GROMACS .gro file of C-alpha atoms in nm:
model
  153
    1ASP     CA    1   5.853   2.711  -2.824
    2ARG     CA    2   5.677   2.794  -2.496
    3ASP     CA    3   5.319   2.820  -2.703
    4VAL     CA    4   5.414   2.538  -2.895
    5THR     CA    5   5.445   2.350  -2.549
    6GLY     CA    6   5.153   2.491  -2.357
    7VAL     CA    7   4.939   2.375  -2.598
    8GLN     CA    8   5.024   2.010  -2.580
    9THR     CA    9   5.032   2.006  -2.166
   10CYS     CA   10   4.715   2.119  -2.250
   11ALA     CA   11   4.594   1.878  -2.500
   12LEU     CA   12   4.414   2.180  -2.688
   13PRO     CA   13   4.280   2.091  -3.011
   14ILE     CA   14   4.395   2.403  -3.209
   15PHE     CA   15   4.453   2.327  -3.611
   16ILE     CA   16   4.604   2.586  -3.781
   17GLY     CA   17   4.501   2.572  -4.162
   18CYS     CA   18   4.656   2.723  -4.495
   19PRO     CA   19   4.555   2.661  -4.870
   20ILE     CA   20   4.716   2.383  -5.025
   21VAL     CA   21   4.896   2.580  -5.377
   22ARG     CA   22   4.904   2.385  -5.645
   23GLU     CA   23   5.075   2.403  -5.964
   24PRO     CA   24   4.933   2.393  -6.287
   25ASP     CA   25   4.996   2.027  -6.326
   26GLY     CA   26   4.817   1.932  -5.965
   27LEU     CA   27   5.140   1.883  -5.784
   28ALA     CA   28   5.152   2.052  -5.475
   29LEU     CA   29   5.371   2.345  -5.441
   30SER     CA   30   5.650   2.296  -5.220
   31SER     CA   31   6.043   2.389  -5.210
   32ARG     CA   32   6.149   2.013  -5.196
   33ASN     CA   33   6.010   1.984  -5.585
   34VAL     CA   34   6.294   2.129  -5.749
   35ARG     CA   35   6.522   1.845  -5.622
   36LEU     CA   36   6.257   1.588  -5.848
   37SER     CA   37   6.365   1.519  -6.175
   38ASP     CA   38   6.120   1.574  -6.471
   39ALA     CA   39   6.080   1.249  -6.476
   40GLU     CA   40   6.003   1.193  -6.070
   41ARG     CA   41   5.822   1.538  -6.128
   42GLN     CA   42   5.583   1.361  -6.386
   43ALA     CA   43   5.576   1.066  -6.197
   44ALA     CA   44   5.478   1.313  -5.835
   45ARG     CA   45   5.157   1.375  -6.043
   46ALA     CA   46   5.010   1.095  -5.915
   47LEU     CA   47   5.007   1.172  -5.568
   48SER     CA   48   4.740   1.453  -5.654
   49LYS     CA   49   4.557   1.196  -5.918
   50ALA     CA   50   4.521   0.970  -5.653
   51LEU     CA   51   4.365   1.187  -5.454
   52ASP     CA   52   4.149   1.280  -5.710
   53ALA     CA   53   4.046   0.880  -5.692
   54GLY     CA   54   3.935   0.861  -5.343
   55ARG     CA   55   3.764   1.193  -5.362
   56ARG     CA   56   3.581   1.041  -5.686
   57ALA     CA   57   3.480   0.684  -5.442
   58VAL     CA   58   3.377   0.872  -5.202
   59THR     CA   59   3.147   1.090  -5.463
   60THR     CA   60   3.057   0.805  -5.563
   61GLY     CA   61   2.918   0.640  -5.261
   62GLU     CA   62   3.219   0.473  -5.095
   63ARG     CA   63   3.159   0.447  -4.768
   64HIS     CA   64   3.451   0.164  -4.649
   65ALA     CA   65   3.779   0.374  -4.561
   66PRO     CA   66   4.013   0.038  -4.677
   67ALA     CA   67   3.876   0.049  -5.019
   68ILE     CA   68   3.860   0.394  -5.044
   69GLY     CA   69   4.275   0.349  -4.967
   70ALA     CA   70   4.289   0.109  -5.225
   71VAL     CA   71   4.174   0.293  -5.481
   72MET     CA   72   4.417   0.558  -5.424
   73ARG     CA   73   4.676   0.305  -5.385
   74ALA     CA   74   4.658   0.160  -5.737
   75VAL     CA   75   4.712   0.507  -5.885
   76THR     CA   76   5.016   0.511  -5.716
   77GLU     CA   77   5.148   0.132  -5.779
   78LYS     CA   78   5.088   0.259  -6.234
   79GLU     CA   79   5.445   0.487  -6.097
   80PRO     CA   80   5.748   0.278  -6.092
   81LEU     CA   81   5.897   0.586  -5.956
   82VAL     CA   82   5.651   0.637  -5.677
   83GLU     CA   83   5.738   0.432  -5.321
   84LEU     CA   84   5.426   0.472  -5.123
   85ASP     CA   85   5.429   0.532  -4.757
   86TYR     CA   86   5.048   0.521  -4.739
   87ALA     CA   87   4.732   0.633  -4.866
   88VAL     CA   88   4.431   0.666  -4.590
   89ALA     CA   89   4.094   0.843  -4.514
   90VAL     CA   90   4.160   0.956  -4.163
   91ASP     CA   91   3.931   1.175  -3.943
   92ALA     CA   92   3.956   1.566  -4.043
   93VAL     CA   93   3.991   1.671  -3.674
   94THR     CA   94   4.150   1.357  -3.493
   95LEU     CA   95   4.384   1.258  -3.794
   96GLU     CA   96   4.280   0.881  -3.667
   97ALA     CA   97   4.220   0.549  -3.920
   98LEU     CA   98   3.838   0.532  -4.010
   99ASP     CA   99   3.656   0.181  -4.145
  100LEU     CA  100   3.343   0.295  -4.184
  101ILE     CA  101   3.289   0.682  -4.309
  102ASP     CA  102   2.937   0.827  -4.157
  103ASP     CA  103   2.985   1.170  -4.303
  104PRO     CA  104   3.201   1.260  -4.591
  105THR     CA  105   3.252   1.598  -4.508
  106THR     CA  106   3.438   1.526  -4.199
  107VAL     CA  107   3.682   1.346  -4.366
  108ARG     CA  108   4.061   1.372  -4.557
  109LEU     CA  109   4.244   1.192  -4.702
  110LEU     CA  110   4.604   1.197  -4.677
  111ILE     CA  111   4.900   1.029  -4.898
  112ALA     CA  112   5.280   1.069  -4.858
  113ALA     CA  113   5.526   0.863  -5.051
  114SER     CA  114   5.922   0.871  -5.186
  115VAL     CA  115   5.918   0.990  -5.521
  116GLY     CA  116   6.329   0.958  -5.606
  117PRO     CA  117   6.492   1.118  -5.372
  118VAL     CA  118   6.216   1.321  -5.271
  119ARG     CA  119   5.960   1.276  -4.982
  120LEU     CA  120   5.677   1.400  -5.052
  121ILE     CA  121   5.285   1.482  -4.861
  122ASP     CA  122   4.968   1.596  -4.961
  123ASN     CA  123   4.585   1.585  -4.822
  124SER     CA  124   4.237   1.672  -4.952
  125ALA     CA  125   3.899   1.695  -4.835
  126ALA     CA  126   3.711   1.345  -4.891
  127THR     CA  127   3.457   1.578  -5.072
  128PRO     CA  128   3.506   1.860  -5.381
  129ASP     CA  129   3.226   2.083  -5.237
  130HIS     CA  130   3.454   2.070  -4.834
  131ASP     CA  131   3.785   2.153  -4.961
  132HIS     CA  132   3.872   2.496  -4.880
  133HIS     CA  133   4.222   2.485  -4.812
  134ASP     CA  134   4.320   2.348  -5.202
  135VAL     CA  135   4.388   2.684  -5.441
  136HIS     CA  136   4.362   2.518  -5.755
  137GLN     CA  137   4.516   2.828  -5.993
  138PRO     CA  138   4.819   2.838  -6.267
  139THR     CA  139   5.167   2.896  -6.003
  140PRO     CA  140   5.495   2.924  -6.090
  141SER     CA  141   5.657   2.684  -6.130
  142ALA     CA  142   5.881   2.560  -5.809
  143LYS     CA  143   6.177   2.600  -6.039
  144SER     CA  144   6.114   2.976  -6.134
  145LEU     CA  145   6.096   3.002  -5.728
  146THR     CA  146   6.476   2.857  -5.620
  147PRO     CA  147   6.588   3.179  -5.614
  148SER     CA  148   6.358   3.350  -5.353
  149LEU     CA  149   6.337   2.915  -5.144
  150GLU     CA  150   6.703   2.966  -5.159
  151ARG     CA  151   6.693   3.299  -5.003
  152ILE     CA  152   6.428   3.166  -4.724
  153GLY     CA  153   6.635   2.859  -4.587
   0.00000   0.00000   0.00000
């Protein structure tokens, strides 16, 4: 706790990143996924699909951040089980909402929604070639990891 408090007191811009490991269906791997029913899990895939749609919008030239958010929201609105909290394009360092995007390589797409009893969050670089934090590889399903996750906490 002291280290975190010291960093906050000094206002040091320290970010510790780690890869976002995705299940084969695109859902970000999370211990929360085990709480989703089969129907909710299917609906939850809308979050990664929304991020994909946001990246496509940026890749095809969209630079108005609210329009990118609207593209992501449109994907989640097709899933009645998804209650969207936010879908936004932000500065990758400050996490401040953007209006116009000058350099897409400095932008992250953020999304959060409740699906059934579970609140899910996800994010992605706005350009596919700058997303070093996503690991797209087959992983064991969250349900198969339940015994391990229960031991952890």
